[in-house]
PDB file of C-alpha atoms and ligand atoms in Angstrom:
ATOM      1  CA  UNK S   1     -40.948  -2.418  77.617  1.00  0.00           C
ATOM      2  CA  UNK S   2     -42.187   0.130  80.101  1.00  0.00           C
ATOM      3  CA  UNK S   3     -43.333   3.398  78.562  1.00  0.00           C
ATOM      4  CA  UNK S   4     -45.379   6.330  79.910  1.00  0.00           C
ATOM      5  CA  UNK S   5     -42.649   7.208  82.366  1.00  0.00           C
ATOM      6  CA  UNK S   6     -42.277   9.863  85.066  1.00  0.00           C
ATOM      7  CA  UNK S   7     -38.775  11.077  85.964  1.00  0.00           C
ATOM      8  CA  UNK S   8     -38.464  12.429  89.501  1.00  0.00           C
ATOM      9  CA  UNK S   9     -35.656  13.825  91.587  1.00  0.00           C
ATOM     10  CA  UNK S  10     -34.412  17.112  93.051  1.00  0.00           C
ATOM     11  CA  UNK S  11     -33.194  19.914  90.777  1.00  0.00           C
ATOM     12  CA  UNK S  12     -29.764  18.906  89.500  1.00  0.00           C
ATOM     13  CA  UNK S  13     -30.285  15.166  89.946  1.00  0.00           C
ATOM     14  CA  UNK S  14     -29.918  14.669  86.197  1.00  0.00           C
ATOM     15  CA  UNK S  15     -33.494  14.292  84.967  1.00  0.00           C
ATOM     16  CA  UNK S  16     -32.935  16.397  81.869  1.00  0.00           C
ATOM     17  CA  UNK S  17     -29.711  14.625  80.910  1.00  0.00           C
ATOM     18  CA  UNK S  18     -31.223  11.187  81.382  1.00  0.00           C
ATOM     19  CA  UNK S  19     -34.388  12.202  79.541  1.00  0.00           C
ATOM     20  CA  UNK S  20     -32.392  13.274  76.491  1.00  0.00           C
ATOM     21  CA  UNK S  21     -30.516   9.926  76.466  1.00  0.00           C
ATOM     22  CA  UNK S  22     -33.685   7.845  76.877  1.00  0.00           C
ATOM     23  CA  UNK S  23     -35.615   9.818  74.320  1.00  0.00           C
ATOM     24  CA  UNK S  24     -32.987   9.073  71.653  1.00  0.00           C
ATOM     25  CA  UNK S  25     -32.611   5.394  72.427  1.00  0.00           C
ATOM     26  CA  UNK S  26     -36.217   4.455  73.196  1.00  0.00           C
ATOM     27  CA  UNK S  27     -38.015   6.820  70.865  1.00  0.00           C
ATOM     28  CA  UNK S  28     -40.206   8.394  73.527  1.00  0.00           C
ATOM     29  CA  UNK S  29     -41.691  11.875  73.559  1.00  0.00           C
ATOM     30  CA  UNK S  30     -39.853  14.042  76.113  1.00  0.00           C
ATOM     31  CA  UNK S  31     -42.162  16.381  78.007  1.00  0.00           C
ATOM     32  CA  UNK S  32     -40.273  18.798  80.238  1.00  0.00           C
ATOM     33  CA  UNK S  33     -42.507  21.384  81.885  1.00  0.00           C
ATOM     34  CA  UNK S  34     -39.394  23.463  82.643  1.00  0.00           C
ATOM     35  CA  UNK S  35     -38.473  23.490  78.922  1.00  0.00           C
ATOM     36  CA  UNK S  36     -42.071  24.309  77.978  1.00  0.00           C
ATOM     37  CA  UNK S  37     -42.076  27.285  80.342  1.00  0.00           C
ATOM     38  CA  UNK S  38     -38.669  28.442  79.118  1.00  0.00           C
ATOM     39  CA  UNK S  39     -39.911  28.259  75.501  1.00  0.00           C
ATOM     40  CA  UNK S  40     -42.929  30.354  76.469  1.00  0.00           C
ATOM     41  CA  UNK S  41     -40.655  32.893  78.199  1.00  0.00           C
ATOM     42  CA  UNK S  42     -38.448  33.087  75.092  1.00  0.00           C
ATOM     43  CA  UNK S  43     -41.510  33.600  72.875  1.00  0.00           C
ATOM     44  CA  UNK S  44     -42.795  36.246  75.343  1.00  0.00           C
ATOM     45  CA  UNK S  45     -46.303  34.773  75.423  1.00  0.00           C
ATOM     46  CA  UNK S  46     -48.794  35.480  78.227  1.00  0.00           C
ATOM     47  CA  UNK S  47     -47.918  32.098  79.725  1.00  0.00           C
ATOM     48  CA  UNK S  48     -44.254  33.002  79.535  1.00  0.00           C
ATOM     49  CA  UNK S  49     -44.718  36.296  81.334  1.00  0.00           C
ATOM     50  CA  UNK S  50     -46.682  34.621  84.085  1.00  0.00           C
ATOM     51  CA  UNK S  51     -44.257  31.712  84.441  1.00  0.00           C
ATOM     52  CA  UNK S  52     -41.137  33.908  84.519  1.00  0.00           C
ATOM     53  CA  UNK S  53     -42.227  35.694  87.664  1.00  0.00           C
ATOM     54  CA  UNK S  54     -42.331  32.392  89.560  1.00  0.00           C
ATOM     55  CA  UNK S  55     -39.469  30.537  87.901  1.00  0.00           C
ATOM     56  CA  UNK S  56     -36.774  33.184  88.230  1.00  0.00           C
ATOM     57  CA  UNK S  57     -37.317  33.309  91.992  1.00  0.00           C
ATOM     58  CA  UNK S  58     -37.274  29.522  92.285  1.00  0.00           C
ATOM     59  CA  UNK S  59     -40.985  29.178  93.033  1.00  0.00           C
ATOM     60  CA  UNK S  60     -43.393  26.727  91.455  1.00  0.00           C
ATOM     61  CA  UNK S  61     -45.761  27.852  88.722  1.00  0.00           C
ATOM     62  CA  UNK S  62     -49.390  27.532  89.995  1.00  0.00           C
ATOM     63  CA  UNK S  63     -50.911  24.054  89.637  1.00  0.00           C
ATOM     64  CA  UNK S  64     -53.850  25.001  87.411  1.00  0.00           C
ATOM     65  CA  UNK S  65     -51.531  26.555  84.834  1.00  0.00           C
ATOM     66  CA  UNK S  66     -49.109  23.635  84.824  1.00  0.00           C
ATOM     67  CA  UNK S  67     -51.793  20.952  84.809  1.00  0.00           C
ATOM     68  CA  UNK S  68     -53.596  22.575  81.858  1.00  0.00           C
ATOM     69  CA  UNK S  69     -50.370  22.720  79.894  1.00  0.00           C
ATOM     70  CA  UNK S  70     -49.520  19.061  80.499  1.00  0.00           C
ATOM     71  CA  UNK S  71     -53.036  17.864  79.792  1.00  0.00           C
ATOM     72  CA  UNK S  72     -52.988  19.480  76.395  1.00  0.00           C
ATOM     73  CA  UNK S  73     -49.546  18.074  75.584  1.00  0.00           C
ATOM     74  CA  UNK S  74     -50.275  14.515  76.702  1.00  0.00           C
ATOM     75  CA  UNK S  75     -53.438  14.392  74.617  1.00  0.00           C
ATOM     76  CA  UNK S  76     -51.496  14.928  71.403  1.00  0.00           C
ATOM     77  CA  UNK S  77     -51.111  12.007  69.047  1.00  0.00           C
ATOM     78  CA  UNK S  78     -47.324  11.703  69.239  1.00  0.00           C
ATOM     79  CA  UNK S  79     -47.600  10.621  72.893  1.00  0.00           C
ATOM     80  CA  UNK S  80     -49.336   7.394  71.886  1.00  0.00           C
ATOM     81  CA  UNK S  81     -46.066   5.478  71.611  1.00  0.00           C
ATOM     82  CA  UNK S  82     -44.941   6.469  75.113  1.00  0.00           C
ATOM     83  CA  UNK S  83     -43.840   9.611  76.931  1.00  0.00           C
ATOM     84  CA  UNK S  84     -41.258  10.721  79.413  1.00  0.00           C
ATOM     85  CA  UNK S  85     -42.490  13.305  81.909  1.00  0.00           C
ATOM     86  CA  UNK S  86     -39.596  15.372  83.258  1.00  0.00           C
ATOM     87  CA  UNK S  87     -40.383  17.883  86.021  1.00  0.00           C
ATOM     88  CA  UNK S  88     -44.055  16.978  86.290  1.00  0.00           C
ATOM     89  CA  UNK S  89     -45.760  16.218  88.630  1.00  0.00           C
ATOM     90  CA  UNK S  90     -44.138  18.293  91.362  1.00  0.00           C
ATOM     91  CA  UNK S  91     -47.051  18.580  93.807  1.00  0.00           C
ATOM     92  CA  UNK S  92     -49.738  16.236  95.103  1.00  0.00           C
ATOM     93  CA  UNK S  93     -52.583  18.026  93.229  1.00  0.00           C
ATOM     94  CA  UNK S  94     -50.529  17.659  90.034  1.00  0.00           C
ATOM     95  CA  UNK S  95     -50.029  13.936  90.673  1.00  0.00           C
ATOM     96  CA  UNK S  96     -53.719  13.422  91.328  1.00  0.00           C
ATOM     97  CA  UNK S  97     -54.673  15.374  88.211  1.00  0.00           C
ATOM     98  CA  UNK S  98     -52.207  13.304  86.203  1.00  0.00           C
ATOM     99  CA  UNK S  99     -53.846  10.051  87.304  1.00  0.00           C
ATOM    100  CA  UNK S 100     -57.171  11.446  86.031  1.00  0.00           C
ATOM    101  CA  UNK S 101     -55.718  12.656  82.742  1.00  0.00           C
ATOM    102  CA  UNK S 102     -53.926   9.341  82.155  1.00  0.00           C
ATOM    103  CA  UNK S 103     -57.180   7.499  82.710  1.00  0.00           C
ATOM    104  CA  UNK S 104     -59.116   9.804  80.378  1.00  0.00           C
ATOM    105  CA  UNK S 105     -56.693   9.365  77.512  1.00  0.00           C
ATOM    106  CA  UNK S 106     -56.046   5.673  78.305  1.00  0.00           C
ATOM    107  CA  UNK S 107     -52.312   6.115  78.695  1.00  0.00           C
ATOM    108  CA  UNK S 108     -51.590   4.931  82.225  1.00  0.00           C
ATOM    109  CA  UNK S 109     -48.322   5.779  83.984  1.00  0.00           C
ATOM    110  CA  UNK S 110     -46.275   2.582  84.024  1.00  0.00           C
ATOM    111  CA  UNK S 111     -43.243   3.557  86.079  1.00  0.00           C
ATOM    112  CA  UNK S 112     -41.790   6.398  88.162  1.00  0.00           C
ATOM    113  CA  UNK S 113     -38.001   6.621  87.943  1.00  0.00           C
ATOM    114  CA  UNK S 114     -36.559   8.490  90.925  1.00  0.00           C
ATOM    115  CA  UNK S 115     -33.006   9.840  90.906  1.00  0.00           C
ATOM    116  CA  UNK S 116     -31.310  10.087  94.303  1.00  0.00           C
ATOM    117  CA  UNK S 117     -28.524  12.610  94.804  1.00  0.00           C
ATOM    118  CA  UNK S 118     -26.919  14.323  97.780  1.00  0.00           C
ATOM    119  CA  UNK S 119     -27.268  18.048  98.438  1.00  0.00           C
ATOM    120  CA  UNK S 120     -23.627  19.077  98.017  1.00  0.00           C
ATOM    121  CA  UNK S 121     -23.546  17.459  94.582  1.00  0.00           C
ATOM    122  CA  UNK S 122     -26.831  19.130  93.590  1.00  0.00           C
ATOM    123  CA  UNK S 123     -25.406  22.524  94.445  1.00  0.00           C
ATOM    124  CA  UNK S 124     -22.187  21.769  92.527  1.00  0.00           C
ATOM    125  CA  UNK S 125     -24.106  20.619  89.449  1.00  0.00           C
ATOM    126  CA  UNK S 126     -26.569  23.498  89.369  1.00  0.00           C
ATOM    127  CA  UNK S 127     -24.063  26.257  89.995  1.00  0.00           C
ATOM    128  CA  UNK S 128     -21.865  25.040  87.116  1.00  0.00           C
ATOM    129  CA  UNK S 129     -24.706  24.201  84.780  1.00  0.00           C
ATOM    130  CA  UNK S 130     -24.957  25.734  81.311  1.00  0.00           C
ATOM    131  CA  UNK S 131     -27.882  25.080  78.995  1.00  0.00           C
ATOM    132  CA  UNK S 132     -28.296  25.354  75.217  1.00  0.00           C
ATOM    133  CA  UNK S 133     -30.540  28.263  74.325  1.00  0.00           C
ATOM    134  CA  UNK S 134     -31.847  26.408  71.260  1.00  0.00           C
ATOM    135  CA  UNK S 135     -32.416  22.811  72.279  1.00  0.00           C
ATOM    136  CA  UNK S 136     -32.131  22.843  76.083  1.00  0.00           C
ATOM    137  CA  UNK S 137     -29.272  20.316  76.239  1.00  0.00           C
ATOM    138  CA  UNK S 138     -27.495  20.560  79.616  1.00  0.00           C
ATOM    139  CA  UNK S 139     -23.730  20.983  80.158  1.00  0.00           C
ATOM    140  CA  UNK S 140     -21.434  21.582  83.142  1.00  0.00           C
ATOM    141  CA  UNK S 141     -18.430  23.920  83.186  1.00  0.00           C
ATOM    142  CA  UNK S 142     -16.168  21.242  84.764  1.00  0.00           C
ATOM    143  CA  UNK S 143     -17.692  17.826  84.363  1.00  0.00           C
ATOM    144  CA  UNK S 144     -19.737  17.974  81.158  1.00  0.00           C
ATOM    145  CA  UNK S 145     -17.916  20.428  78.916  1.00  0.00           C
ATOM    146  CA  UNK S 146     -19.034  20.978  75.348  1.00  0.00           C
ATOM    147  CA  UNK S 147     -16.427  20.286  72.629  1.00  0.00           C
ATOM    148  CA  UNK S 148     -16.234  24.028  71.884  1.00  0.00           C
ATOM    149  CA  UNK S 149     -16.647  26.400  74.833  1.00  0.00           C
ATOM    150  CA  UNK S 150     -20.037  28.085  74.909  1.00  0.00           C
ATOM    151  CA  UNK S 151     -21.416  26.085  71.962  1.00  0.00           C
ATOM    152  CA  UNK S 152     -23.900  23.186  72.020  1.00  0.00           C
ATOM    153  CA  UNK S 153     -22.475  19.885  70.679  1.00  0.00           C
ATOM    154  CA  UNK S 154     -25.887  18.833  69.426  1.00  0.00           C
ATOM    155  CA  UNK S 155     -27.186  21.872  67.561  1.00  0.00           C
ATOM    156  CA  UNK S 156     -24.484  24.565  67.602  1.00  0.00           C
ATOM    157  CA  UNK S 157     -26.676  26.858  69.722  1.00  0.00           C
ATOM    158  CA  UNK S 158     -25.228  29.235  72.348  1.00  0.00           C
ATOM    159  CA  UNK S 159     -24.946  28.054  75.978  1.00  0.00           C
ATOM    160  CA  UNK S 160     -26.190  30.222  78.828  1.00  0.00           C
ATOM    161  CA  UNK S 161     -26.747  30.077  82.583  1.00  0.00           C
ATOM    162  CA  UNK S 162     -30.391  29.854  83.648  1.00  0.00           C
ATOM    163  CA  UNK S 163     -31.658  32.758  85.737  1.00  0.00           C
ATOM    164  CA  UNK S 164     -32.815  30.339  88.431  1.00  0.00           C
ATOM    165  CA  UNK S 165     -29.438  28.572  88.607  1.00  0.00           C
ATOM    166  CA  UNK S 166     -28.106  30.891  91.316  1.00  0.00           C
ATOM    167  CA  UNK S 167     -27.590  30.195  94.987  1.00  0.00           C
ATOM    168  CA  UNK S 168     -30.645  32.093  96.184  1.00  0.00           C
ATOM    169  CA  UNK S 169     -33.193  30.616  93.760  1.00  0.00           C
ATOM    170  CA  UNK S 170     -31.684  27.163  94.191  1.00  0.00           C
ATOM    171  CA  UNK S 171     -32.262  27.318  97.925  1.00  0.00           C
ATOM    172  CA  UNK S 172     -35.941  28.069  97.295  1.00  0.00           C
ATOM    173  CA  UNK S 173     -36.175  25.297  94.670  1.00  0.00           C
ATOM    174  CA  UNK S 174     -34.700  22.748  97.086  1.00  0.00           C
ATOM    175  CA  UNK S 175     -37.173  23.802  99.769  1.00  0.00           C
ATOM    176  CA  UNK S 176     -40.078  23.335  97.349  1.00  0.00           C
ATOM    177  CA  UNK S 177     -38.651  19.951  96.412  1.00  0.00           C
ATOM    178  CA  UNK S 178     -38.528  18.770 100.014  1.00  0.00           C
ATOM    179  CA  UNK S 179     -41.928  20.088 101.074  1.00  0.00           C
ATOM    180  CA  UNK S 180     -43.999  19.546  97.908  1.00  0.00           C
ATOM    181  CA  UNK S 181     -42.339  17.086  95.541  1.00  0.00           C
ATOM    182  CA  UNK S 182     -40.559  14.590  97.790  1.00  0.00           C
ATOM    183  CA  UNK S 183     -43.840  13.411  99.372  1.00  0.00           C
ATOM    184  CA  UNK S 184     -44.839  12.141  95.908  1.00  0.00           C
ATOM    185  CA  UNK S 185     -42.300   9.326  96.284  1.00  0.00           C
ATOM    186  CA  UNK S 186     -44.534   7.848  98.922  1.00  0.00           C
ATOM    187  CA  UNK S 187     -47.588   8.390  96.768  1.00  0.00           C
ATOM    188  CA  UNK S 188     -46.074   6.437  93.862  1.00  0.00           C
ATOM    189  CA  UNK S 189     -44.551   3.806  96.095  1.00  0.00           C
ATOM    190  CA  UNK S 190     -48.031   3.018  97.371  1.00  0.00           C
ATOM    191  CA  UNK S 191     -49.159   2.626  93.757  1.00  0.00           C
ATOM    192  CA  UNK S 192     -46.196   0.206  93.280  1.00  0.00           C
ATOM    193  CA  UNK S 193     -44.794   2.388  90.500  1.00  0.00           C
ATOM    194  CA  UNK S 194     -41.627   3.687  92.162  1.00  0.00           C
ATOM    195  CA  UNK S 195     -38.090   2.646  91.228  1.00  0.00           C
ATOM    196  CA  UNK S 196     -35.098   4.590  92.611  1.00  0.00           C
ATOM    197  CA  UNK S 197     -31.584   4.901  91.161  1.00  0.00           C
ATOM    198  CA  UNK S 198     -28.448   6.527  92.529  1.00  0.00           C
ATOM    199  CA  UNK S 199     -27.551   9.397  90.231  1.00  0.00           C
ATOM    200  CA  UNK S 200     -24.039   9.752  91.711  1.00  0.00           C
ATOM    201  CA  UNK S 201     -22.830   6.770  89.637  1.00  0.00           C
ATOM    202  CA  UNK S 202     -22.391   8.986  86.584  1.00  0.00           C
ATOM    203  CA  UNK S 203     -24.585   9.549  83.579  1.00  0.00           C
ATOM    204  CA  UNK S 204     -23.469   6.601  81.405  1.00  0.00           C
ATOM    205  CA  UNK S 205     -23.906   3.990  84.140  1.00  0.00           C
ATOM    206  CA  UNK S 206     -27.193   5.542  85.210  1.00  0.00           C
ATOM    207  CA  UNK S 207     -28.448   5.486  81.639  1.00  0.00           C
ATOM    208  CA  UNK S 208     -27.514   1.779  81.260  1.00  0.00           C
ATOM    209  CA  UNK S 209     -29.186   0.854  84.538  1.00  0.00           C
ATOM    210  CA  UNK S 210     -32.395   2.717  83.781  1.00  0.00           C
ATOM    211  CA  UNK S 211     -32.579   1.464  80.171  1.00  0.00           C
ATOM    212  CA  UNK S 212     -32.200  -2.162  81.215  1.00  0.00           C
ATOM    213  CA  UNK S 213     -34.845  -1.712  83.866  1.00  0.00           C
ATOM    214  CA  UNK S 214     -37.299  -0.204  81.383  1.00  0.00           C
ATOM    215  CA  UNK S 215     -36.667  -2.943  78.841  1.00  0.00           C
ATOM    216  CA  UNK S 216     -37.191  -5.920  81.106  1.00  0.00           C
TER     217      UNK S 216
HETATM  218  P1  ADP O   1     -35.028  21.781  87.683  1.00  0.00           P
HETATM  219  O1  ADP O   1     -35.465  20.365  87.692  1.00  0.00           O
HETATM  220  O2  ADP O   1     -33.612  21.983  87.332  1.00  0.00           O
HETATM  221  O3  ADP O   1     -35.400  22.551  88.919  1.00  0.00           O
HETATM  222  P2  ADP O   1     -36.981  22.473  85.557  1.00  0.00           P
HETATM  223  O4  ADP O   1     -36.427  22.908  84.260  1.00  0.00           O
HETATM  224  O5  ADP O   1     -37.667  21.171  85.622  1.00  0.00           O
HETATM  225  O6  ADP O   1     -35.767  22.599  86.560  1.00  0.00           O
HETATM  226  O7  ADP O   1     -37.997  23.590  86.106  1.00  0.00           O
HETATM  227  C1  ADP O   1     -37.632  24.934  86.211  1.00  0.00           C
HETATM  228  C2  ADP O   1     -38.704  25.726  86.917  1.00  0.00           C
HETATM  229  O8  ADP O   1     -39.931  25.677  86.156  1.00  0.00           O
HETATM  230  C3  ADP O   1     -39.115  25.232  88.295  1.00  0.00           C
HETATM  231  O9  ADP O   1     -38.264  25.708  89.311  1.00  0.00           O
HETATM  232  C4  ADP O   1     -40.534  25.811  88.410  1.00  0.00           C
HETATM  233  O10 ADP O   1     -40.501  27.181  88.685  1.00  0.00           O
HETATM  234  C5  ADP O   1     -41.070  25.645  87.001  1.00  0.00           C
HETATM  235  N1  ADP O   1     -41.745  24.329  86.862  1.00  0.00           N
HETATM  236  C6  ADP O   1     -41.323  23.284  86.080  1.00  0.00           C
HETATM  237  N2  ADP O   1     -42.152  22.233  86.219  1.00  0.00           N
HETATM  238  C7  ADP O   1     -43.120  22.607  87.114  1.00  0.00           C
HETATM  239  C8  ADP O   1     -44.241  21.971  87.693  1.00  0.00           C
HETATM  240  N3  ADP O   1     -44.549  20.691  87.398  1.00  0.00           N
HETATM  241  N4  ADP O   1     -45.000  22.668  88.578  1.00  0.00           N
HETATM  242  C9  ADP O   1     -44.707  23.935  88.881  1.00  0.00           C
HETATM  243  N5  ADP O   1     -43.645  24.591  88.399  1.00  0.00           N
HETATM  244  C10 ADP O   1     -42.861  23.952  87.520  1.00  0.00           C
HETATM  245 ZN1   ZN O   2     -28.441  22.650  71.446  1.00  0.00          ZN
END
């Protein structure tokens, strides 16, 4: 089985949803830099205060901050059995740093799963997205409703709309994706690590396709 996985794709492509499914079924550690920053913001730490100023406007948190955070997380013992990176790397310096870190800790990246999605659908997904305040599980007001309105199916936590899930911040996030993150597809393709999937097929089909690919 392939482990040590990177999930890539534009905001709204379904990385978080897929990560939660894969984590359960394959017993991998889920590392979402977005979730880590949101936890820091909730806990009002120094990191949180710094991150909030970038995140709420749709900008990327500076590379040195993000790289340091991921390096520390990946070095922890629970990542030995395999990890799922969700939202990292997002820039070329991050990708290069990750190659170094992976070498240092002898946990090489084995595959990069890329989720393709069209822009209109991204906007629809993000503008209707609700997230659990406790566990980060994603929902959608039309197409992925919780059983009880406003309440997380998984943990009972309250659902809320992220500050950066508005039209203005989303526009900025998509621009960052195109100029800084999308070029990484080429980078990983050259390393023969890239495998793309169409995320418009729906989350169950996507999950089946990706799982079978990872298991072969
Ligand atoms: P999405 O994939 O929906 O855009 P994430 O939860 O992955 O959202 O990230 C939310 C925000 O956190 C990003 O817009 C960015 O500001 C910050 N962030 C997350 N990961 C990174 C990263 N690798 N580098 C820089 N900023 C990041
Ligand atoms: Zn929850």
